[in-house]
PDB file of C-alpha atoms in Angstrom:
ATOM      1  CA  UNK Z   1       0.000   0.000   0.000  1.00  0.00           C
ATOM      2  CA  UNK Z   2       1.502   3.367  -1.222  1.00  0.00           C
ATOM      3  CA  UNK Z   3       2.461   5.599   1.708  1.00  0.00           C
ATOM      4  CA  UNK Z   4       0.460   8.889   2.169  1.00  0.00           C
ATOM      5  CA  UNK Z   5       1.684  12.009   1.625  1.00  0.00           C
ATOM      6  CA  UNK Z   6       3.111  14.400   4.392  1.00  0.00           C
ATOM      7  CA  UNK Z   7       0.948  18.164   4.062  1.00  0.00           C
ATOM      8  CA  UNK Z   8       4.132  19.867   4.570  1.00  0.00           C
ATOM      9  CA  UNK Z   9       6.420  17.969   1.738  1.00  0.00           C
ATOM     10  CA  UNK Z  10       5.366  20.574  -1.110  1.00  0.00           C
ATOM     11  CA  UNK Z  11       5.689  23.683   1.123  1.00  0.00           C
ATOM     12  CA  UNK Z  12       8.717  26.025   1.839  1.00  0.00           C
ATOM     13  CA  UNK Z  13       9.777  27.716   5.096  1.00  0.00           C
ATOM     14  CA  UNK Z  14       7.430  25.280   7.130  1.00  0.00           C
ATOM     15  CA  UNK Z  15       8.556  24.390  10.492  1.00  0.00           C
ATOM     16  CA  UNK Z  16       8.021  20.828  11.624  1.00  0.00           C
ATOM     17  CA  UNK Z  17       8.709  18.301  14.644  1.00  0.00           C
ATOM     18  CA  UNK Z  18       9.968  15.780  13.579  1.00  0.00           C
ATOM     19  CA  UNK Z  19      10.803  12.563  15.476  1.00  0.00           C
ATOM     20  CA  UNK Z  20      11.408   8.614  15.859  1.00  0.00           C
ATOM     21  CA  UNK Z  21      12.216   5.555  17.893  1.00  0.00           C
ATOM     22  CA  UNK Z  22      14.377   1.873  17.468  1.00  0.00           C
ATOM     23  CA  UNK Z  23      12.035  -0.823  15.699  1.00  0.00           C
ATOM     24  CA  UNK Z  24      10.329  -3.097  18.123  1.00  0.00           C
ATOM     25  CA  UNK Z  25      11.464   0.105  21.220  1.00  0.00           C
ATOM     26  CA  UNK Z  26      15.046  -0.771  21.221  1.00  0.00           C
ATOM     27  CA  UNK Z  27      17.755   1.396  21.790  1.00  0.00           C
ATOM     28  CA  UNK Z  28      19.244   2.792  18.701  1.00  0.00           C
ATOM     29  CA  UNK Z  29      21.631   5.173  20.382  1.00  0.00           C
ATOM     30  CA  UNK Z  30      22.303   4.177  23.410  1.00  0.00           C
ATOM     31  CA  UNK Z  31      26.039   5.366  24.049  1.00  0.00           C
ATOM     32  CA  UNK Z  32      27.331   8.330  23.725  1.00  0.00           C
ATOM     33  CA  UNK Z  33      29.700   7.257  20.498  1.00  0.00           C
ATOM     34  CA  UNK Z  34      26.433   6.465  19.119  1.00  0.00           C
ATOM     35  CA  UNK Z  35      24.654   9.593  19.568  1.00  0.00           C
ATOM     36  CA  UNK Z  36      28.128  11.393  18.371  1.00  0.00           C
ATOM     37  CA  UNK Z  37      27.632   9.243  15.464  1.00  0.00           C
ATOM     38  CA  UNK Z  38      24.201  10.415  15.082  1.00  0.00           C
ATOM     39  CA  UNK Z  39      25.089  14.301  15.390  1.00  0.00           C
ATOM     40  CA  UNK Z  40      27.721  13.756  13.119  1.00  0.00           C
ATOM     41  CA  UNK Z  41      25.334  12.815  10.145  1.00  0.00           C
ATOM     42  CA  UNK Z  42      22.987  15.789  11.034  1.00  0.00           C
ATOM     43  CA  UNK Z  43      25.921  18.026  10.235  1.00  0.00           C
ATOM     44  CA  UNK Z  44      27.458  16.552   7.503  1.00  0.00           C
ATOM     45  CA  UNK Z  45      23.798  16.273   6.101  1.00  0.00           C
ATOM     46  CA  UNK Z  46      22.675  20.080   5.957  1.00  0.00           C
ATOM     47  CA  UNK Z  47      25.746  20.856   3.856  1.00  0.00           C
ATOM     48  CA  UNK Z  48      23.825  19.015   0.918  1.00  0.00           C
ATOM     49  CA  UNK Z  49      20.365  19.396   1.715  1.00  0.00           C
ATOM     50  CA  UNK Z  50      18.778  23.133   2.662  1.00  0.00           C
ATOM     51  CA  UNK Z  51      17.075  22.247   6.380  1.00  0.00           C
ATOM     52  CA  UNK Z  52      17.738  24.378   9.421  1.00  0.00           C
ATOM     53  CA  UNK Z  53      18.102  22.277  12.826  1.00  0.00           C
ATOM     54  CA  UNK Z  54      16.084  24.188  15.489  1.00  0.00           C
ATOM     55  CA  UNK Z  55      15.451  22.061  18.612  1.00  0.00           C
ATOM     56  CA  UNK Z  56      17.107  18.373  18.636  1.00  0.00           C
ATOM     57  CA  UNK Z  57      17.956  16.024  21.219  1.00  0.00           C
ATOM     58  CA  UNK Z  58      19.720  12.437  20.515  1.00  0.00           C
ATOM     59  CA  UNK Z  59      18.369  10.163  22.945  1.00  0.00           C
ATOM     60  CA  UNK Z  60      18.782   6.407  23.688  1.00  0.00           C
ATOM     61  CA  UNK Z  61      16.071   5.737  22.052  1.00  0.00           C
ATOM     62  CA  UNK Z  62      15.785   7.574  19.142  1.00  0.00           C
ATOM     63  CA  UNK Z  63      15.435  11.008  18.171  1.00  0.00           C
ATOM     64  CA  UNK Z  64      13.062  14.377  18.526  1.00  0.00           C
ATOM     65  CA  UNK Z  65      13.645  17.701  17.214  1.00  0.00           C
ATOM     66  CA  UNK Z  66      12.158  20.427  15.213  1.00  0.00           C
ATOM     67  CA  UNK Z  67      13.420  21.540  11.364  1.00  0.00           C
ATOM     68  CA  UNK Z  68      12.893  24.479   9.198  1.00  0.00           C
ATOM     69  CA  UNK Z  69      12.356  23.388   5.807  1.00  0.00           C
ATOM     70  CA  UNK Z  70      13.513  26.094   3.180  1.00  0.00           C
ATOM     71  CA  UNK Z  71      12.627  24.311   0.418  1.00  0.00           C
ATOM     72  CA  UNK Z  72       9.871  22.001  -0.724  1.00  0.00           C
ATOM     73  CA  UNK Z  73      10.654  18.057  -0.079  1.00  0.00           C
ATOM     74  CA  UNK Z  74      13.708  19.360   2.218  1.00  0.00           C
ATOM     75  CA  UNK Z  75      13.041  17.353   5.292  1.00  0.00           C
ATOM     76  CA  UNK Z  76      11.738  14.303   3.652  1.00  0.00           C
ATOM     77  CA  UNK Z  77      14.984  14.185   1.763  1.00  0.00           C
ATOM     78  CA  UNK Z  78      17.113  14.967   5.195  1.00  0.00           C
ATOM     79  CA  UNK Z  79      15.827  12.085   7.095  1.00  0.00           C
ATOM     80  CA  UNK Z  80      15.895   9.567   4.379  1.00  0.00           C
ATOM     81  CA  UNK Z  81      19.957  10.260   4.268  1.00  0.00           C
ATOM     82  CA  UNK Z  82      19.929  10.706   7.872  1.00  0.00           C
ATOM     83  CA  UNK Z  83      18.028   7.350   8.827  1.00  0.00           C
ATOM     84  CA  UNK Z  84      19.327   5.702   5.896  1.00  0.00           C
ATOM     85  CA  UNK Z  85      23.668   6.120   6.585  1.00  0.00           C
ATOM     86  CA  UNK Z  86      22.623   5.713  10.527  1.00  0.00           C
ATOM     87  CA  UNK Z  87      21.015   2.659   9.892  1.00  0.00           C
ATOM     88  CA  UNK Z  88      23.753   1.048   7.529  1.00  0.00           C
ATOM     89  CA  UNK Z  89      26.845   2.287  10.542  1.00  0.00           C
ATOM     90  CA  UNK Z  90      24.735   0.867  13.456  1.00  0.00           C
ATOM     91  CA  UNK Z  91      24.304  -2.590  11.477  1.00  0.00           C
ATOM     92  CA  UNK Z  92      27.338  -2.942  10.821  1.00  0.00           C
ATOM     93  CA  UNK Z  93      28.776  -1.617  14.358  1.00  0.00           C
ATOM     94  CA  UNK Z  94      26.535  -4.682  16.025  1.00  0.00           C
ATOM     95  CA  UNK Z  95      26.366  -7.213  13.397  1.00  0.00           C
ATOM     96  CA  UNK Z  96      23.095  -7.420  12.975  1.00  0.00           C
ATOM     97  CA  UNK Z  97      20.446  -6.924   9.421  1.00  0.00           C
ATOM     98  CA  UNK Z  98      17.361  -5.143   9.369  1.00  0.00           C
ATOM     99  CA  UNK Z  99      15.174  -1.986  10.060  1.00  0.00           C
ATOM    100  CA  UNK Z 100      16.761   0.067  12.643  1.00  0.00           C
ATOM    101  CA  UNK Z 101      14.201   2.493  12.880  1.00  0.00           C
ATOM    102  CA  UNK Z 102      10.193   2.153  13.246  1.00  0.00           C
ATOM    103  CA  UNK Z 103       9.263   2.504  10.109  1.00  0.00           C
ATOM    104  CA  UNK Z 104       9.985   6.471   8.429  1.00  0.00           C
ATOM    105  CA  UNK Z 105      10.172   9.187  10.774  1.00  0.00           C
ATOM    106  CA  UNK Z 106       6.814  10.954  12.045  1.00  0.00           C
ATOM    107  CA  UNK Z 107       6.521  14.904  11.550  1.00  0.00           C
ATOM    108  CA  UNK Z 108       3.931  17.448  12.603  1.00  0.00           C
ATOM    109  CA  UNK Z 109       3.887  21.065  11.329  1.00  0.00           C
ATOM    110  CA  UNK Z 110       4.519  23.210  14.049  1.00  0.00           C
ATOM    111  CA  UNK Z 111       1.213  25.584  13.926  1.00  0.00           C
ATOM    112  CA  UNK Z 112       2.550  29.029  15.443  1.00  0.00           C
ATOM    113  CA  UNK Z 113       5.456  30.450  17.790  1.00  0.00           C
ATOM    114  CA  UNK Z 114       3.263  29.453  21.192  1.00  0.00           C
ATOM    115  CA  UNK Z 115       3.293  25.384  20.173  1.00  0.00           C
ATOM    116  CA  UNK Z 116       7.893  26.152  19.085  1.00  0.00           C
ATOM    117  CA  UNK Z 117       8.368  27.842  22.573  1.00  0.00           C
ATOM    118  CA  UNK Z 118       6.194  24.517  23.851  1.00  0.00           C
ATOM    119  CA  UNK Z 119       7.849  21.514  21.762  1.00  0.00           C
ATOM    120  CA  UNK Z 120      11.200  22.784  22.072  1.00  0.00           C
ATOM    121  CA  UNK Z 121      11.029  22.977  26.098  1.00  0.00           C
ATOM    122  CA  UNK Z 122       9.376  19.096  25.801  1.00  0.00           C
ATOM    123  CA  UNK Z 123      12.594  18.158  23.490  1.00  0.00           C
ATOM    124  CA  UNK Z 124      14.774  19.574  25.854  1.00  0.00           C
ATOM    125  CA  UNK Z 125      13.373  18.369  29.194  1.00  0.00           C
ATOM    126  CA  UNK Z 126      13.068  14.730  27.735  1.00  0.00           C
ATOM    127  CA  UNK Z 127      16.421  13.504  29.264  1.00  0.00           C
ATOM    128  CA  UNK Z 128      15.428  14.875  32.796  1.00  0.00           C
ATOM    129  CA  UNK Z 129      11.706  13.466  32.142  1.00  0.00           C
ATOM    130  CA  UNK Z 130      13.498  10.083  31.552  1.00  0.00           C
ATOM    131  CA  UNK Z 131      15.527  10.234  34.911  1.00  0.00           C
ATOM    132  CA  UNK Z 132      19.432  10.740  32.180  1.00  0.00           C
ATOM    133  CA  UNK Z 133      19.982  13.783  34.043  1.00  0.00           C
ATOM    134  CA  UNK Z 134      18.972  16.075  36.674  1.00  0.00           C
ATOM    135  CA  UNK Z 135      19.122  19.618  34.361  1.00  0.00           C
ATOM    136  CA  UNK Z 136      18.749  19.407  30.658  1.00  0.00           C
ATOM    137  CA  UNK Z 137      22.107  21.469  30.419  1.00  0.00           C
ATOM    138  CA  UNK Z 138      23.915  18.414  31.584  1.00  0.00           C
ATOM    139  CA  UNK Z 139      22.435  16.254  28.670  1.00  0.00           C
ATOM    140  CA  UNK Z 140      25.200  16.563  26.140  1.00  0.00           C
ATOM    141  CA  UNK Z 141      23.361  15.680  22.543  1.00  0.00           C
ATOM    142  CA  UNK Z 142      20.885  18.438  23.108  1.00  0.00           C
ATOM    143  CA  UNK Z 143      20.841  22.039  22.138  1.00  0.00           C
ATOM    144  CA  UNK Z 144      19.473  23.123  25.260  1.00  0.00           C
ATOM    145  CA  UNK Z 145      23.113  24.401  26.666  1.00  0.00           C
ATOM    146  CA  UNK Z 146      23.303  26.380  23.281  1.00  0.00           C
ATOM    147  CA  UNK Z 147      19.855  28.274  23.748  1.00  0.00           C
ATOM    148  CA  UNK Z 148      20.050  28.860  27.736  1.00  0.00           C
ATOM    149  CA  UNK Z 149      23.271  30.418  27.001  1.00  0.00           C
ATOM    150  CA  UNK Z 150      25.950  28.172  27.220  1.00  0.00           C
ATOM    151  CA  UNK Z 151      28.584  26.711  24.958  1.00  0.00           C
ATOM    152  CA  UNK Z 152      27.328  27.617  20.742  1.00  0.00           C
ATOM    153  CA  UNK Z 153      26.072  24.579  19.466  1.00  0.00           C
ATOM    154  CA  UNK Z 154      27.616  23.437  15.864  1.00  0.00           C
ATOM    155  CA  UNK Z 155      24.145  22.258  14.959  1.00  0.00           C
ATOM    156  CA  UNK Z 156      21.317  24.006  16.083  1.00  0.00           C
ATOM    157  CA  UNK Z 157      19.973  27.590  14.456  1.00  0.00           C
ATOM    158  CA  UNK Z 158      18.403  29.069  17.710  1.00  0.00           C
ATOM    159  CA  UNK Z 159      18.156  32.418  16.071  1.00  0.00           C
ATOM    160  CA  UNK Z 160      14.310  32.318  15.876  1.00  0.00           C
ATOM    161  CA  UNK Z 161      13.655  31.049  18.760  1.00  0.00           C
ATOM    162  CA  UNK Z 162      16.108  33.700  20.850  1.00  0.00           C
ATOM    163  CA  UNK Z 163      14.173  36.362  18.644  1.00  0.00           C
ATOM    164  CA  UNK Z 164      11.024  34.869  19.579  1.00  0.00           C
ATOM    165  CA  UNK Z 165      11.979  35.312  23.415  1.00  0.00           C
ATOM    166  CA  UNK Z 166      14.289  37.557  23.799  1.00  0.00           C
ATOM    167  CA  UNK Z 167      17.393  35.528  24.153  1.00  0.00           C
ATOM    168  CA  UNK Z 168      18.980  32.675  26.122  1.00  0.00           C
ATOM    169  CA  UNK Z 169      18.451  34.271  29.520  1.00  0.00           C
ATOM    170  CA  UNK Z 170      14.782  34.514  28.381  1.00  0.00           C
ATOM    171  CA  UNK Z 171      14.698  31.293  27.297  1.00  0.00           C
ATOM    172  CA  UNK Z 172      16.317  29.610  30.972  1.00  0.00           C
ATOM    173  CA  UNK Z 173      13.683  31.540  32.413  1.00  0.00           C
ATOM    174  CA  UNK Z 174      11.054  30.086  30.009  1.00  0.00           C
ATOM    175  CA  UNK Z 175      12.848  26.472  30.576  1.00  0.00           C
ATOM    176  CA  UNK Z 176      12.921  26.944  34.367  1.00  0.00           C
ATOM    177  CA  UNK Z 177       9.101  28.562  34.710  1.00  0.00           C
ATOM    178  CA  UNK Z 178       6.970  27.648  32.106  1.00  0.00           C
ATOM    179  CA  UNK Z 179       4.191  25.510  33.475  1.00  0.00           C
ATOM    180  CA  UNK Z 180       2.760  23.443  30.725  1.00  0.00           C
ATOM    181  CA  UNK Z 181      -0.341  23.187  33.123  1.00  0.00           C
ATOM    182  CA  UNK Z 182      -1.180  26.603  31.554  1.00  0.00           C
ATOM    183  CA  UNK Z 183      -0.195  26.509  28.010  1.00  0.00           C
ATOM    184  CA  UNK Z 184      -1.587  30.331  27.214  1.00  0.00           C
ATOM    185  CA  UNK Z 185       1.416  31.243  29.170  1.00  0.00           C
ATOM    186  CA  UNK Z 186       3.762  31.419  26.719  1.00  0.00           C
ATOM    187  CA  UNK Z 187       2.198  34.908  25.854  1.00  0.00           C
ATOM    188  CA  UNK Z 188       4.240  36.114  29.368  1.00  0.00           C
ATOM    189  CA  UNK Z 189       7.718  35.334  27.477  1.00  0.00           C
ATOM    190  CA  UNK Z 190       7.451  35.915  24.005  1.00  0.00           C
ATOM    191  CA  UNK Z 191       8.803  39.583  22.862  1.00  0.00           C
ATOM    192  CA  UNK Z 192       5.808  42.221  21.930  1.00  0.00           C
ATOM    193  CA  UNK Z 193       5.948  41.340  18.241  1.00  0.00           C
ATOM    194  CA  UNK Z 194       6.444  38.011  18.449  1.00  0.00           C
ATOM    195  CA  UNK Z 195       3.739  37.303  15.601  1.00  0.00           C
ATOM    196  CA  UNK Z 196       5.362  39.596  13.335  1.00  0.00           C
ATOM    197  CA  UNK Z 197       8.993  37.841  14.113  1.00  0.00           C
ATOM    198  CA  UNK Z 198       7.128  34.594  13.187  1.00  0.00           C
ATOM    199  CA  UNK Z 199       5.153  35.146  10.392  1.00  0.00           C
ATOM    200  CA  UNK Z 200       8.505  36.984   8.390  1.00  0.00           C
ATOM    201  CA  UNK Z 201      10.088  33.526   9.090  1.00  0.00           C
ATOM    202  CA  UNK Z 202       7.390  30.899   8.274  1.00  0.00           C
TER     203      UNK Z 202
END
């Protein structure tokens, strides 16, 4: 049966969450070489293909982040290479044949700047959720450290949402405070014009 299409895949500058798991729930990257590994491709990969990395976090598990897609078919093409070379070095690193993934990766558009401030503090709070670490700073394959104003990730674009906010202190404070308990509250830490910043860019 022919697999449906995705109602972002024709449509440029669309922001979407975008995220997967190891066939049958097993770990897929469950050291920190592997997640390196992992990274790695992500890099190499938007040198070729025109897809911004906003939010990501490498987890044992699989993966969750959120891409800007510049260009129509953009993301579909980045994960395909992504999943694809992944798959083939993490065969071959355990011996094994086979689907590493569960099935092809699952994206949602990402409907305005309230749901981005929202997803991106759930992809960064994951590894704390999951008992990895105490502070999502301390999770290394994450781009939390980058936005809250530590070391400049090599990956991530956070320019959007820093505008969105009002920068990494902002965004700590958004991290730290937010209660998701009250989603409307992402109105208290977005910048006066936040709709304008967000519309220009989608």
């Amino acid at each position: 049966m022919p697999r449906g299409s995705r109602k972002y895949t024709r449509m440029a500058e669309t922001i979407v969450h975008v995220y997967n798991w190891g066939v049958d729930r097993r770990p897929i990257l469950p050291t920190d070489d592997d997640r390196d590994v992992f990274v790695g491709l992500l890099l190499q990969t938007l040198e070729r293909i025109p897809v911004a990395v906003l939010v990501y976090t490498a987890l044992p598990w699989g993966f969750d982040m959120i891409l800007h897609q510049h260009e129509p078919y953009g993301i579909g093409a980045f994960m395909k290479k992504v999943e694809e070379e992944y798959a083939i070095w993490f065969n071959k690193k355990t011996g094994r044949d086979g689907p590493v993934f569960s099935g092809r990766y699952r994206g949602d558009i990402v409907p305005d700047e309230h749901e981005f401030l929202r997803i991106s503090r759930s992809i960064h709070r994951t590894p704390v959720e999951a008992g990895l670490v105490r502070d999502p700073n301390c999770w290394k394959h994450s781009s939390c450290n980058g936005y809250c104003g530590g070391s400049i990730g090599l990956l991530e674009d956070s320019s959007l949402i820093h505008a969105l906010i009002g920068g990494g202190e902002q965004y700590a404070n958004f991290m730290e405070h937010f209660v998701p308990a009250y989603p409307g509250s992402t109105e208290l830490y977005l910048v006066a014009d936040h709709a304008t910043i967000w519309a220009e860019r989608t």
